[in-house]
Amino acid sequence: MPGLFPHEDAVAVRNRYKPDVIKGDMDSVRTDVVDFYIKLGTKVVDASHDQDTTDLHKCVSFICDFTPDLEKSKLCILVAGALGGRFDHEVGNINVLCRFKDTRIILISDDCLIHLLPKAQNHEIHVLSSVVGPHCGLIPIGMPSRSTTTTGLQWDLSDTEMKFGGLVSTSNIAKGETVTVHSDSDLLWTISIKKSQDSSP
């Protein structure tokens, strides 16, 4: 967090943005960092006994378990720093999207965002052009798509088959403020994030 506010005192920033819970294997966090947040009242959950799920999986599961049922349909989890670095970590994070497909989870990096479009639904994506785009893509995940149809893209798909080893819609362009997608398989939607200088006049 201090990196986002370089002109402010680092300790003040950390005090202001205190996590409610830190959960994971605890194998990559320094002891002094854990101690710092414990003193601020953060709850620390050591889940190192579970080596079959990733830290992100553990955290998403925690959030879902503590979200009242009536509010789960409105739940949206933003995951910063989920992309970039080791490819196996990226794949693990994308796998979390598939394992929690009924929960809206958005993976965010400095360059793009990714979220899952579950199959057999009519998805309407609102593109805030001052923040994201125009470069985007649709990637079948879990199984090939025998039929995908879109509107609002430079190269729209019309009952198009997509699969690895065949066509995958990468380097597409979002033309306006709305993109619609319908597919018979789960898809990953990705769109570029504009740098601050990209949106300046």
mmCIF file with all atom_site columns, C-alpha atoms in Angstrom:
data_model
loop_
_atom_site.group_PDB
_atom_site.id
_atom_site.type_symbol
_atom_site.label_atom_id
_atom_site.label_alt_id
_atom_site.label_comp_id
_atom_site.label_asym_id
_atom_site.label_entity_id
_atom_site.label_seq_id
_atom_site.pdbx_PDB_ins_code
_atom_site.Cartn_x
_atom_site.Cartn_y
_atom_site.Cartn_z
_atom_site.occupancy
_atom_site.B_iso_or_equiv
_atom_site.pdbx_formal_charge
_atom_site.auth_seq_id
_atom_site.auth_comp_id
_atom_site.auth_asym_id
_atom_site.auth_atom_id
_atom_site.pdbx_PDB_model_num
ATOM 1   C CA . MET A 1 1   ? 0.000   0.000   0.000   1.00 0.00 ? 1   MET A CA 1
ATOM 2   C CA . PRO A 1 2   ? 2.726   2.577   0.733   1.00 0.00 ? 2   PRO A CA 1
ATOM 3   C CA . GLY A 1 3   ? 3.833   2.196   -2.888  1.00 0.00 ? 3   GLY A CA 1
ATOM 4   C CA . LEU A 1 4   ? 0.466   3.614   -3.972  1.00 0.00 ? 4   LEU A CA 1
ATOM 5   C CA . PHE A 1 5   ? 0.999   6.678   -1.797  1.00 0.00 ? 5   PHE A CA 1
ATOM 6   C CA . PRO A 1 6   ? 4.731   7.462   -2.219  1.00 0.00 ? 6   PRO A CA 1
ATOM 7   C CA . HIS A 1 7   ? 4.427   10.986  -0.806  1.00 0.00 ? 7   HIS A CA 1
ATOM 8   C CA . GLU A 1 8   ? 2.863   9.851   2.480   1.00 0.00 ? 8   GLU A CA 1
ATOM 9   C CA . ASP A 1 9   ? 4.422   8.306   5.556   1.00 0.00 ? 9   ASP A CA 1
ATOM 10  C CA . ALA A 1 10  ? 4.542   4.523   5.059   1.00 0.00 ? 10  ALA A CA 1
ATOM 11  C CA . VAL A 1 11  ? 3.508   3.669   8.620   1.00 0.00 ? 11  VAL A CA 1
ATOM 12  C CA . ALA A 1 12  ? 0.550   6.061   8.420   1.00 0.00 ? 12  ALA A CA 1
ATOM 13  C CA . VAL A 1 13  ? -0.606  4.386   5.206   1.00 0.00 ? 13  VAL A CA 1
ATOM 14  C CA . ARG A 1 14  ? -0.305  0.912   6.739   1.00 0.00 ? 14  ARG A CA 1
ATOM 15  C CA . ASN A 1 15  ? -2.294  2.033   9.764   1.00 0.00 ? 15  ASN A CA 1
ATOM 16  C CA . ARG A 1 16  ? -4.991  3.513   7.550   1.00 0.00 ? 16  ARG A CA 1
ATOM 17  C CA . TYR A 1 17  ? -5.390  0.446   5.336   1.00 0.00 ? 17  TYR A CA 1
ATOM 18  C CA . LYS A 1 18  ? -5.437  -2.320  7.928   1.00 0.00 ? 18  LYS A CA 1
ATOM 19  C CA . PRO A 1 19  ? -6.687  -5.739  6.772   1.00 0.00 ? 19  PRO A CA 1
ATOM 20  C CA . ASP A 1 20  ? -9.393  -7.367  8.884   1.00 0.00 ? 20  ASP A CA 1
ATOM 21  C CA . VAL A 1 21  ? -7.933  -10.822 8.270   1.00 0.00 ? 21  VAL A CA 1
ATOM 22  C CA . ILE A 1 22  ? -4.664  -12.280 6.964   1.00 0.00 ? 22  ILE A CA 1
ATOM 23  C CA . LYS A 1 23  ? -5.087  -15.906 5.917   1.00 0.00 ? 23  LYS A CA 1
ATOM 24  C CA . GLY A 1 24  ? -2.785  -18.305 4.088   1.00 0.00 ? 24  GLY A CA 1
ATOM 25  C CA . ASP A 1 25  ? 0.129   -20.689 4.403   1.00 0.00 ? 25  ASP A CA 1
ATOM 26  C CA . MET A 1 26  ? 2.244   -17.980 6.043   1.00 0.00 ? 26  MET A CA 1
ATOM 27  C CA . ASP A 1 27  ? 5.291   -19.292 4.198   1.00 0.00 ? 27  ASP A CA 1
ATOM 28  C CA . SER A 1 28  ? 6.068   -16.056 2.351   1.00 0.00 ? 28  SER A CA 1
ATOM 29  C CA . VAL A 1 29  ? 5.249   -13.373 4.911   1.00 0.00 ? 29  VAL A CA 1
ATOM 30  C CA . ARG A 1 30  ? 7.843   -11.923 7.275   1.00 0.00 ? 30  ARG A CA 1
ATOM 31  C CA . THR A 1 31  ? 7.302   -12.416 11.006  1.00 0.00 ? 31  THR A CA 1
ATOM 32  C CA . ASP A 1 32  ? 7.675   -8.684  11.676  1.00 0.00 ? 32  ASP A CA 1
ATOM 33  C CA . VAL A 1 33  ? 4.884   -7.953  9.182   1.00 0.00 ? 33  VAL A CA 1
ATOM 34  C CA . VAL A 1 34  ? 2.546   -10.417 10.898  1.00 0.00 ? 34  VAL A CA 1
ATOM 35  C CA . ASP A 1 35  ? 3.446   -8.952  14.310  1.00 0.00 ? 35  ASP A CA 1
ATOM 36  C CA . PHE A 1 36  ? 2.804   -5.416  13.037  1.00 0.00 ? 36  PHE A CA 1
ATOM 37  C CA . TYR A 1 37  ? -0.741  -6.239  11.939  1.00 0.00 ? 37  TYR A CA 1
ATOM 38  C CA . ILE A 1 38  ? -1.532  -8.362  14.996  1.00 0.00 ? 38  ILE A CA 1
ATOM 39  C CA . LYS A 1 39  ? -0.755  -5.285  17.125  1.00 0.00 ? 39  LYS A CA 1
ATOM 40  C CA . LEU A 1 40  ? -3.210  -3.314  14.986  1.00 0.00 ? 40  LEU A CA 1
ATOM 41  C CA . GLY A 1 41  ? -5.935  -5.891  15.700  1.00 0.00 ? 41  GLY A CA 1
ATOM 42  C CA . THR A 1 42  ? -5.829  -7.883  12.460  1.00 0.00 ? 42  THR A CA 1
ATOM 43  C CA . LYS A 1 43  ? -6.907  -11.496 12.801  1.00 0.00 ? 43  LYS A CA 1
ATOM 44  C CA . VAL A 1 44  ? -4.244  -13.912 11.480  1.00 0.00 ? 44  VAL A CA 1
ATOM 45  C CA . VAL A 1 45  ? -5.357  -17.373 10.329  1.00 0.00 ? 45  VAL A CA 1
ATOM 46  C CA . ASP A 1 46  ? -2.574  -19.879 9.694   1.00 0.00 ? 46  ASP A CA 1
ATOM 47  C CA . ALA A 1 47  ? -3.905  -22.381 7.144   1.00 0.00 ? 47  ALA A CA 1
ATOM 48  C CA . SER A 1 48  ? -0.585  -24.109 6.450   1.00 0.00 ? 48  SER A CA 1
ATOM 49  C CA . HIS A 1 49  ? -2.168  -27.492 7.243   1.00 0.00 ? 49  HIS A CA 1
ATOM 50  C CA . ASP A 1 50  ? -4.031  -27.285 3.911   1.00 0.00 ? 50  ASP A CA 1
ATOM 51  C CA . GLN A 1 51  ? -1.569  -27.715 1.047   1.00 0.00 ? 51  GLN A CA 1
ATOM 52  C CA . ASP A 1 52  ? -4.222  -28.631 -1.550  1.00 0.00 ? 52  ASP A CA 1
ATOM 53  C CA . THR A 1 53  ? -5.512  -25.099 -2.073  1.00 0.00 ? 53  THR A CA 1
ATOM 54  C CA . THR A 1 54  ? -3.818  -21.792 -2.836  1.00 0.00 ? 54  THR A CA 1
ATOM 55  C CA . ASP A 1 55  ? -3.738  -18.768 -0.544  1.00 0.00 ? 55  ASP A CA 1
ATOM 56  C CA . LEU A 1 56  ? -6.260  -17.042 -2.822  1.00 0.00 ? 56  LEU A CA 1
ATOM 57  C CA . HIS A 1 57  ? -8.605  -20.044 -2.600  1.00 0.00 ? 57  HIS A CA 1
ATOM 58  C CA . LYS A 1 58  ? -8.362  -19.935 1.190   1.00 0.00 ? 58  LYS A CA 1
ATOM 59  C CA . CYS A 1 59  ? -9.148  -16.213 1.295   1.00 0.00 ? 59  CYS A CA 1
ATOM 60  C CA . VAL A 1 60  ? -12.067 -16.407 -1.142  1.00 0.00 ? 60  VAL A CA 1
ATOM 61  C CA . SER A 1 61  ? -13.509 -19.331 0.801   1.00 0.00 ? 61  SER A CA 1
ATOM 62  C CA . PHE A 1 62  ? -13.187 -17.310 4.017   1.00 0.00 ? 62  PHE A CA 1
ATOM 63  C CA . ILE A 1 63  ? -14.989 -14.328 2.480   1.00 0.00 ? 63  ILE A CA 1
ATOM 64  C CA . CYS A 1 64  ? -17.803 -16.493 1.090   1.00 0.00 ? 64  CYS A CA 1
ATOM 65  C CA . ASP A 1 65  ? -18.255 -18.325 4.404   1.00 0.00 ? 65  ASP A CA 1
ATOM 66  C CA . PHE A 1 66  ? -18.657 -15.048 6.294   1.00 0.00 ? 66  PHE A CA 1
ATOM 67  C CA . THR A 1 67  ? -20.906 -13.317 3.753   1.00 0.00 ? 67  THR A CA 1
ATOM 68  C CA . PRO A 1 68  ? -24.625 -13.629 4.595   1.00 0.00 ? 68  PRO A CA 1
ATOM 69  C CA . ASP A 1 69  ? -26.570 -15.647 2.006   1.00 0.00 ? 69  ASP A CA 1
ATOM 70  C CA . LEU A 1 70  ? -28.776 -12.684 1.123   1.00 0.00 ? 70  LEU A CA 1
ATOM 71  C CA . GLU A 1 71  ? -25.692 -10.634 0.189   1.00 0.00 ? 71  GLU A CA 1
ATOM 72  C CA . LYS A 1 72  ? -23.775 -13.271 -1.784  1.00 0.00 ? 72  LYS A CA 1
ATOM 73  C CA . SER A 1 73  ? -25.461 -12.392 -5.061  1.00 0.00 ? 73  SER A CA 1
ATOM 74  C CA . LYS A 1 74  ? -24.019 -8.848  -4.729  1.00 0.00 ? 74  LYS A CA 1
ATOM 75  C CA . LEU A 1 75  ? -20.555 -9.980  -3.644  1.00 0.00 ? 75  LEU A CA 1
ATOM 76  C CA . CYS A 1 76  ? -17.655 -8.854  -5.830  1.00 0.00 ? 76  CYS A CA 1
ATOM 77  C CA . ILE A 1 77  ? -14.093 -9.716  -4.838  1.00 0.00 ? 77  ILE A CA 1
ATOM 78  C CA . LEU A 1 78  ? -11.255 -7.671  -6.326  1.00 0.00 ? 78  LEU A CA 1
ATOM 79  C CA . VAL A 1 79  ? -7.869  -9.420  -6.230  1.00 0.00 ? 79  VAL A CA 1
ATOM 80  C CA . ALA A 1 80  ? -4.903  -7.082  -6.657  1.00 0.00 ? 80  ALA A CA 1
ATOM 81  C CA . GLY A 1 81  ? -1.522  -8.497  -7.692  1.00 0.00 ? 81  GLY A CA 1
ATOM 82  C CA . ALA A 1 82  ? -3.094  -11.701 -8.986  1.00 0.00 ? 82  ALA A CA 1
ATOM 83  C CA . LEU A 1 83  ? -1.344  -11.593 -12.360 1.00 0.00 ? 83  LEU A CA 1
ATOM 84  C CA . GLY A 1 84  ? 2.311   -11.291 -13.284 1.00 0.00 ? 84  GLY A CA 1
ATOM 85  C CA . GLY A 1 85  ? 5.206   -13.184 -11.819 1.00 0.00 ? 85  GLY A CA 1
ATOM 86  C CA . ARG A 1 86  ? 5.233   -16.971 -11.874 1.00 0.00 ? 86  ARG A CA 1
ATOM 87  C CA . PHE A 1 87  ? 2.962   -18.522 -14.483 1.00 0.00 ? 87  PHE A CA 1
ATOM 88  C CA . ASP A 1 88  ? 1.899   -21.407 -12.219 1.00 0.00 ? 88  ASP A CA 1
ATOM 89  C CA . HIS A 1 89  ? 0.688   -18.850 -9.657  1.00 0.00 ? 89  HIS A CA 1
ATOM 90  C CA . GLU A 1 90  ? -1.325  -17.091 -12.360 1.00 0.00 ? 90  GLU A CA 1
ATOM 91  C CA . VAL A 1 91  ? -2.902  -20.384 -13.437 1.00 0.00 ? 91  VAL A CA 1
ATOM 92  C CA . GLY A 1 92  ? -3.692  -21.198 -9.812  1.00 0.00 ? 92  GLY A CA 1
ATOM 93  C CA . ASN A 1 93  ? -5.458  -17.850 -9.440  1.00 0.00 ? 93  ASN A CA 1
ATOM 94  C CA . ILE A 1 94  ? -7.418  -18.386 -12.654 1.00 0.00 ? 94  ILE A CA 1
ATOM 95  C CA . ASN A 1 95  ? -8.405  -21.825 -11.348 1.00 0.00 ? 95  ASN A CA 1
ATOM 96  C CA . VAL A 1 96  ? -9.965  -20.096 -8.324  1.00 0.00 ? 96  VAL A CA 1
ATOM 97  C CA . LEU A 1 97  ? -12.303 -18.272 -10.729 1.00 0.00 ? 97  LEU A CA 1
ATOM 98  C CA . CYS A 1 98  ? -13.487 -21.655 -11.980 1.00 0.00 ? 98  CYS A CA 1
ATOM 99  C CA . ARG A 1 99  ? -13.834 -23.196 -8.523  1.00 0.00 ? 99  ARG A CA 1
ATOM 100 C CA . PHE A 1 100 ? -15.953 -20.260 -7.309  1.00 0.00 ? 100 PHE A CA 1
ATOM 101 C CA . LYS A 1 101 ? -17.832 -19.595 -10.542 1.00 0.00 ? 101 LYS A CA 1
ATOM 102 C CA . ASP A 1 102 ? -20.966 -18.441 -8.693  1.00 0.00 ? 102 ASP A CA 1
ATOM 103 C CA . THR A 1 103 ? -18.951 -15.638 -7.064  1.00 0.00 ? 103 THR A CA 1
ATOM 104 C CA . ARG A 1 104 ? -17.861 -12.577 -9.020  1.00 0.00 ? 104 ARG A CA 1
ATOM 105 C CA . ILE A 1 105 ? -14.087 -12.428 -8.685  1.00 0.00 ? 105 ILE A CA 1
ATOM 106 C CA . ILE A 1 106 ? -11.933 -9.998  -10.675 1.00 0.00 ? 106 ILE A CA 1
ATOM 107 C CA . LEU A 1 107 ? -8.188  -10.543 -10.966 1.00 0.00 ? 107 LEU A CA 1
ATOM 108 C CA . ILE A 1 108 ? -6.310  -7.277  -11.453 1.00 0.00 ? 108 ILE A CA 1
ATOM 109 C CA . SER A 1 109 ? -2.764  -6.476  -12.507 1.00 0.00 ? 109 SER A CA 1
ATOM 110 C CA . ASP A 1 110 ? -1.094  -3.246  -13.603 1.00 0.00 ? 110 ASP A CA 1
ATOM 111 C CA . ASP A 1 111 ? -1.946  -4.110  -17.210 1.00 0.00 ? 111 ASP A CA 1
ATOM 112 C CA . CYS A 1 112 ? -5.286  -5.907  -17.315 1.00 0.00 ? 112 CYS A CA 1
ATOM 113 C CA . LEU A 1 113 ? -8.159  -7.506  -15.477 1.00 0.00 ? 113 LEU A CA 1
ATOM 114 C CA . ILE A 1 114 ? -9.687  -10.969 -15.848 1.00 0.00 ? 114 ILE A CA 1
ATOM 115 C CA . HIS A 1 115 ? -12.971 -12.434 -14.727 1.00 0.00 ? 115 HIS A CA 1
ATOM 116 C CA . LEU A 1 116 ? -15.054 -15.494 -15.540 1.00 0.00 ? 116 LEU A CA 1
ATOM 117 C CA . LEU A 1 117 ? -18.128 -15.454 -17.754 1.00 0.00 ? 117 LEU A CA 1
ATOM 118 C CA . PRO A 1 118 ? -20.078 -18.602 -16.752 1.00 0.00 ? 118 PRO A CA 1
ATOM 119 C CA . LYS A 1 119 ? -21.586 -20.583 -19.613 1.00 0.00 ? 119 LYS A CA 1
ATOM 120 C CA . ALA A 1 120 ? -25.145 -20.374 -20.911 1.00 0.00 ? 120 ALA A CA 1
ATOM 121 C CA . GLN A 1 121 ? -25.748 -16.834 -19.639 1.00 0.00 ? 121 GLN A CA 1
ATOM 122 C CA . ASN A 1 122 ? -26.273 -13.559 -21.460 1.00 0.00 ? 122 ASN A CA 1
ATOM 123 C CA . HIS A 1 123 ? -23.427 -11.365 -20.230 1.00 0.00 ? 123 HIS A CA 1
ATOM 124 C CA . GLU A 1 124 ? -23.508 -7.590  -20.626 1.00 0.00 ? 124 GLU A CA 1
ATOM 125 C CA . ILE A 1 125 ? -20.136 -6.008  -19.920 1.00 0.00 ? 125 ILE A CA 1
ATOM 126 C CA . HIS A 1 126 ? -19.979 -2.256  -19.329 1.00 0.00 ? 126 HIS A CA 1
ATOM 127 C CA . VAL A 1 127 ? -16.689 -0.800  -20.532 1.00 0.00 ? 127 VAL A CA 1
ATOM 128 C CA . LEU A 1 128 ? -15.556 2.373   -18.770 1.00 0.00 ? 128 LEU A CA 1
ATOM 129 C CA . SER A 1 129 ? -13.331 3.599   -21.564 1.00 0.00 ? 129 SER A CA 1
ATOM 130 C CA . SER A 1 130 ? -11.526 6.151   -19.404 1.00 0.00 ? 130 SER A CA 1
ATOM 131 C CA . VAL A 1 131 ? -10.201 3.294   -17.255 1.00 0.00 ? 131 VAL A CA 1
ATOM 132 C CA . VAL A 1 132 ? -10.080 0.119   -19.347 1.00 0.00 ? 132 VAL A CA 1
ATOM 133 C CA . GLY A 1 133 ? -9.708  -0.993  -22.943 1.00 0.00 ? 133 GLY A CA 1
ATOM 134 C CA . PRO A 1 134 ? -9.742  -1.037  -25.778 1.00 0.00 ? 134 PRO A CA 1
ATOM 135 C CA . HIS A 1 135 ? -7.721  -4.283  -26.077 1.00 0.00 ? 135 HIS A CA 1
ATOM 136 C CA . CYS A 1 136 ? -9.615  -7.329  -24.863 1.00 0.00 ? 136 CYS A CA 1
ATOM 137 C CA . GLY A 1 137 ? -9.992  -11.059 -25.296 1.00 0.00 ? 137 GLY A CA 1
ATOM 138 C CA . LEU A 1 138 ? -12.275 -14.047 -24.731 1.00 0.00 ? 138 LEU A CA 1
ATOM 139 C CA . ILE A 1 139 ? -10.656 -17.351 -23.834 1.00 0.00 ? 139 ILE A CA 1
ATOM 140 C CA . PRO A 1 140 ? -12.459 -20.686 -23.399 1.00 0.00 ? 140 PRO A CA 1
ATOM 141 C CA . ILE A 1 141 ? -11.611 -22.302 -20.076 1.00 0.00 ? 141 ILE A CA 1
ATOM 142 C CA . GLY A 1 142 ? -12.262 -25.850 -18.917 1.00 0.00 ? 142 GLY A CA 1
ATOM 143 C CA . MET A 1 143 ? -13.573 -27.045 -22.277 1.00 0.00 ? 143 MET A CA 1
ATOM 144 C CA . PRO A 1 144 ? -13.820 -25.810 -25.867 1.00 0.00 ? 144 PRO A CA 1
ATOM 145 C CA . SER A 1 145 ? -16.654 -23.481 -26.811 1.00 0.00 ? 145 SER A CA 1
ATOM 146 C CA . ARG A 1 146 ? -18.743 -24.862 -29.643 1.00 0.00 ? 146 ARG A CA 1
ATOM 147 C CA . SER A 1 147 ? -20.674 -21.606 -29.942 1.00 0.00 ? 147 SER A CA 1
ATOM 148 C CA . THR A 1 148 ? -19.839 -18.065 -28.820 1.00 0.00 ? 148 THR A CA 1
ATOM 149 C CA . THR A 1 149 ? -21.635 -14.932 -29.995 1.00 0.00 ? 149 THR A CA 1
ATOM 150 C CA . THR A 1 150 ? -20.696 -11.335 -29.154 1.00 0.00 ? 150 THR A CA 1
ATOM 151 C CA . THR A 1 151 ? -21.617 -7.755  -29.912 1.00 0.00 ? 151 THR A CA 1
ATOM 152 C CA . GLY A 1 152 ? -19.613 -4.587  -29.355 1.00 0.00 ? 152 GLY A CA 1
ATOM 153 C CA . LEU A 1 153 ? -16.228 -5.931  -30.487 1.00 0.00 ? 153 LEU A CA 1
ATOM 154 C CA . GLN A 1 154 ? -14.114 -4.956  -33.471 1.00 0.00 ? 154 GLN A CA 1
ATOM 155 C CA . TRP A 1 155 ? -14.121 -8.614  -34.489 1.00 0.00 ? 155 TRP A CA 1
ATOM 156 C CA . ASP A 1 156 ? -17.413 -10.002 -33.218 1.00 0.00 ? 156 ASP A CA 1
ATOM 157 C CA . LEU A 1 157 ? -18.000 -13.717 -32.924 1.00 0.00 ? 157 LEU A CA 1
ATOM 158 C CA . SER A 1 158 ? -21.125 -15.250 -34.437 1.00 0.00 ? 158 SER A CA 1
ATOM 159 C CA . ASP A 1 159 ? -21.892 -18.781 -33.277 1.00 0.00 ? 159 ASP A CA 1
ATOM 160 C CA . THR A 1 160 ? -18.108 -19.261 -33.403 1.00 0.00 ? 160 THR A CA 1
ATOM 161 C CA . GLU A 1 161 ? -16.175 -22.261 -32.133 1.00 0.00 ? 161 GLU A CA 1
ATOM 162 C CA . MET A 1 162 ? -13.195 -21.481 -29.883 1.00 0.00 ? 162 MET A CA 1
ATOM 163 C CA . LYS A 1 163 ? -10.606 -23.849 -28.452 1.00 0.00 ? 163 LYS A CA 1
ATOM 164 C CA . PHE A 1 164 ? -6.913  -24.136 -27.703 1.00 0.00 ? 164 PHE A CA 1
ATOM 165 C CA . GLY A 1 165 ? -5.261  -25.432 -30.853 1.00 0.00 ? 165 GLY A CA 1
ATOM 166 C CA . GLY A 1 166 ? -7.857  -23.498 -32.841 1.00 0.00 ? 166 GLY A CA 1
ATOM 167 C CA . LEU A 1 167 ? -9.358  -20.020 -32.682 1.00 0.00 ? 167 LEU A CA 1
ATOM 168 C CA . VAL A 1 168 ? -9.040  -18.003 -29.464 1.00 0.00 ? 168 VAL A CA 1
ATOM 169 C CA . SER A 1 169 ? -10.254 -14.386 -29.459 1.00 0.00 ? 169 SER A CA 1
ATOM 170 C CA . THR A 1 170 ? -7.161  -12.458 -28.389 1.00 0.00 ? 170 THR A CA 1
ATOM 171 C CA . SER A 1 171 ? -6.108  -8.901  -29.295 1.00 0.00 ? 171 SER A CA 1
ATOM 172 C CA . ASN A 1 172 ? -9.710  -7.920  -29.954 1.00 0.00 ? 172 ASN A CA 1
ATOM 173 C CA . ILE A 1 173 ? -10.986 -4.360  -29.499 1.00 0.00 ? 173 ILE A CA 1
ATOM 174 C CA . ALA A 1 174 ? -13.942 -3.127  -27.449 1.00 0.00 ? 174 ALA A CA 1
ATOM 175 C CA . LYS A 1 175 ? -15.598 -0.571  -29.713 1.00 0.00 ? 175 LYS A CA 1
ATOM 176 C CA . GLY A 1 176 ? -18.058 1.080   -27.335 1.00 0.00 ? 176 GLY A CA 1
ATOM 177 C CA . GLU A 1 177 ? -19.340 1.121   -23.790 1.00 0.00 ? 177 GLU A CA 1
ATOM 178 C CA . THR A 1 178 ? -21.164 -2.223  -23.924 1.00 0.00 ? 178 THR A CA 1
ATOM 179 C CA . VAL A 1 179 ? -20.038 -5.709  -24.935 1.00 0.00 ? 179 VAL A CA 1
ATOM 180 C CA . THR A 1 180 ? -22.406 -8.669  -24.888 1.00 0.00 ? 180 THR A CA 1
ATOM 181 C CA . VAL A 1 181 ? -21.288 -12.295 -24.750 1.00 0.00 ? 181 VAL A CA 1
ATOM 182 C CA . HIS A 1 182 ? -23.127 -15.613 -24.874 1.00 0.00 ? 182 HIS A CA 1
ATOM 183 C CA . SER A 1 183 ? -21.332 -18.958 -24.946 1.00 0.00 ? 183 SER A CA 1
ATOM 184 C CA . ASP A 1 184 ? -21.994 -22.630 -24.317 1.00 0.00 ? 184 ASP A CA 1
ATOM 185 C CA . SER A 1 185 ? -18.797 -22.869 -22.252 1.00 0.00 ? 185 SER A CA 1
ATOM 186 C CA . ASP A 1 186 ? -17.143 -20.859 -19.517 1.00 0.00 ? 186 ASP A CA 1
ATOM 187 C CA . LEU A 1 187 ? -15.005 -18.020 -20.887 1.00 0.00 ? 187 LEU A CA 1
ATOM 188 C CA . LEU A 1 188 ? -12.378 -15.754 -19.428 1.00 0.00 ? 188 LEU A CA 1
ATOM 189 C CA . TRP A 1 189 ? -12.956 -12.090 -20.254 1.00 0.00 ? 189 TRP A CA 1
ATOM 190 C CA . THR A 1 190 ? -9.850  -9.929  -20.172 1.00 0.00 ? 190 THR A CA 1
ATOM 191 C CA . ILE A 1 191 ? -9.443  -6.263  -20.954 1.00 0.00 ? 191 ILE A CA 1
ATOM 192 C CA . SER A 1 192 ? -6.485  -3.922  -20.719 1.00 0.00 ? 192 SER A CA 1
ATOM 193 C CA . ILE A 1 193 ? -6.220  -1.317  -17.966 1.00 0.00 ? 193 ILE A CA 1
ATOM 194 C CA . LYS A 1 194 ? -5.110  2.138   -19.004 1.00 0.00 ? 194 LYS A CA 1
ATOM 195 C CA . LYS A 1 195 ? -2.097  3.676   -17.325 1.00 0.00 ? 195 LYS A CA 1
ATOM 196 C CA . SER A 1 196 ? -2.716  7.077   -15.750 1.00 0.00 ? 196 SER A CA 1
ATOM 197 C CA . GLN A 1 197 ? -0.881  8.799   -18.598 1.00 0.00 ? 197 GLN A CA 1
ATOM 198 C CA . ASP A 1 198 ? -3.042  6.908   -21.145 1.00 0.00 ? 198 ASP A CA 1
ATOM 199 C CA . SER A 1 199 ? -6.176  8.683   -19.936 1.00 0.00 ? 199 SER A CA 1
ATOM 200 C CA . SER A 1 200 ? -4.668  12.147  -19.532 1.00 0.00 ? 200 SER A CA 1
ATOM 201 C CA . PRO A 1 201 ? -5.638  14.796  -22.121 1.00 0.00 ? 201 PRO A CA 1
#
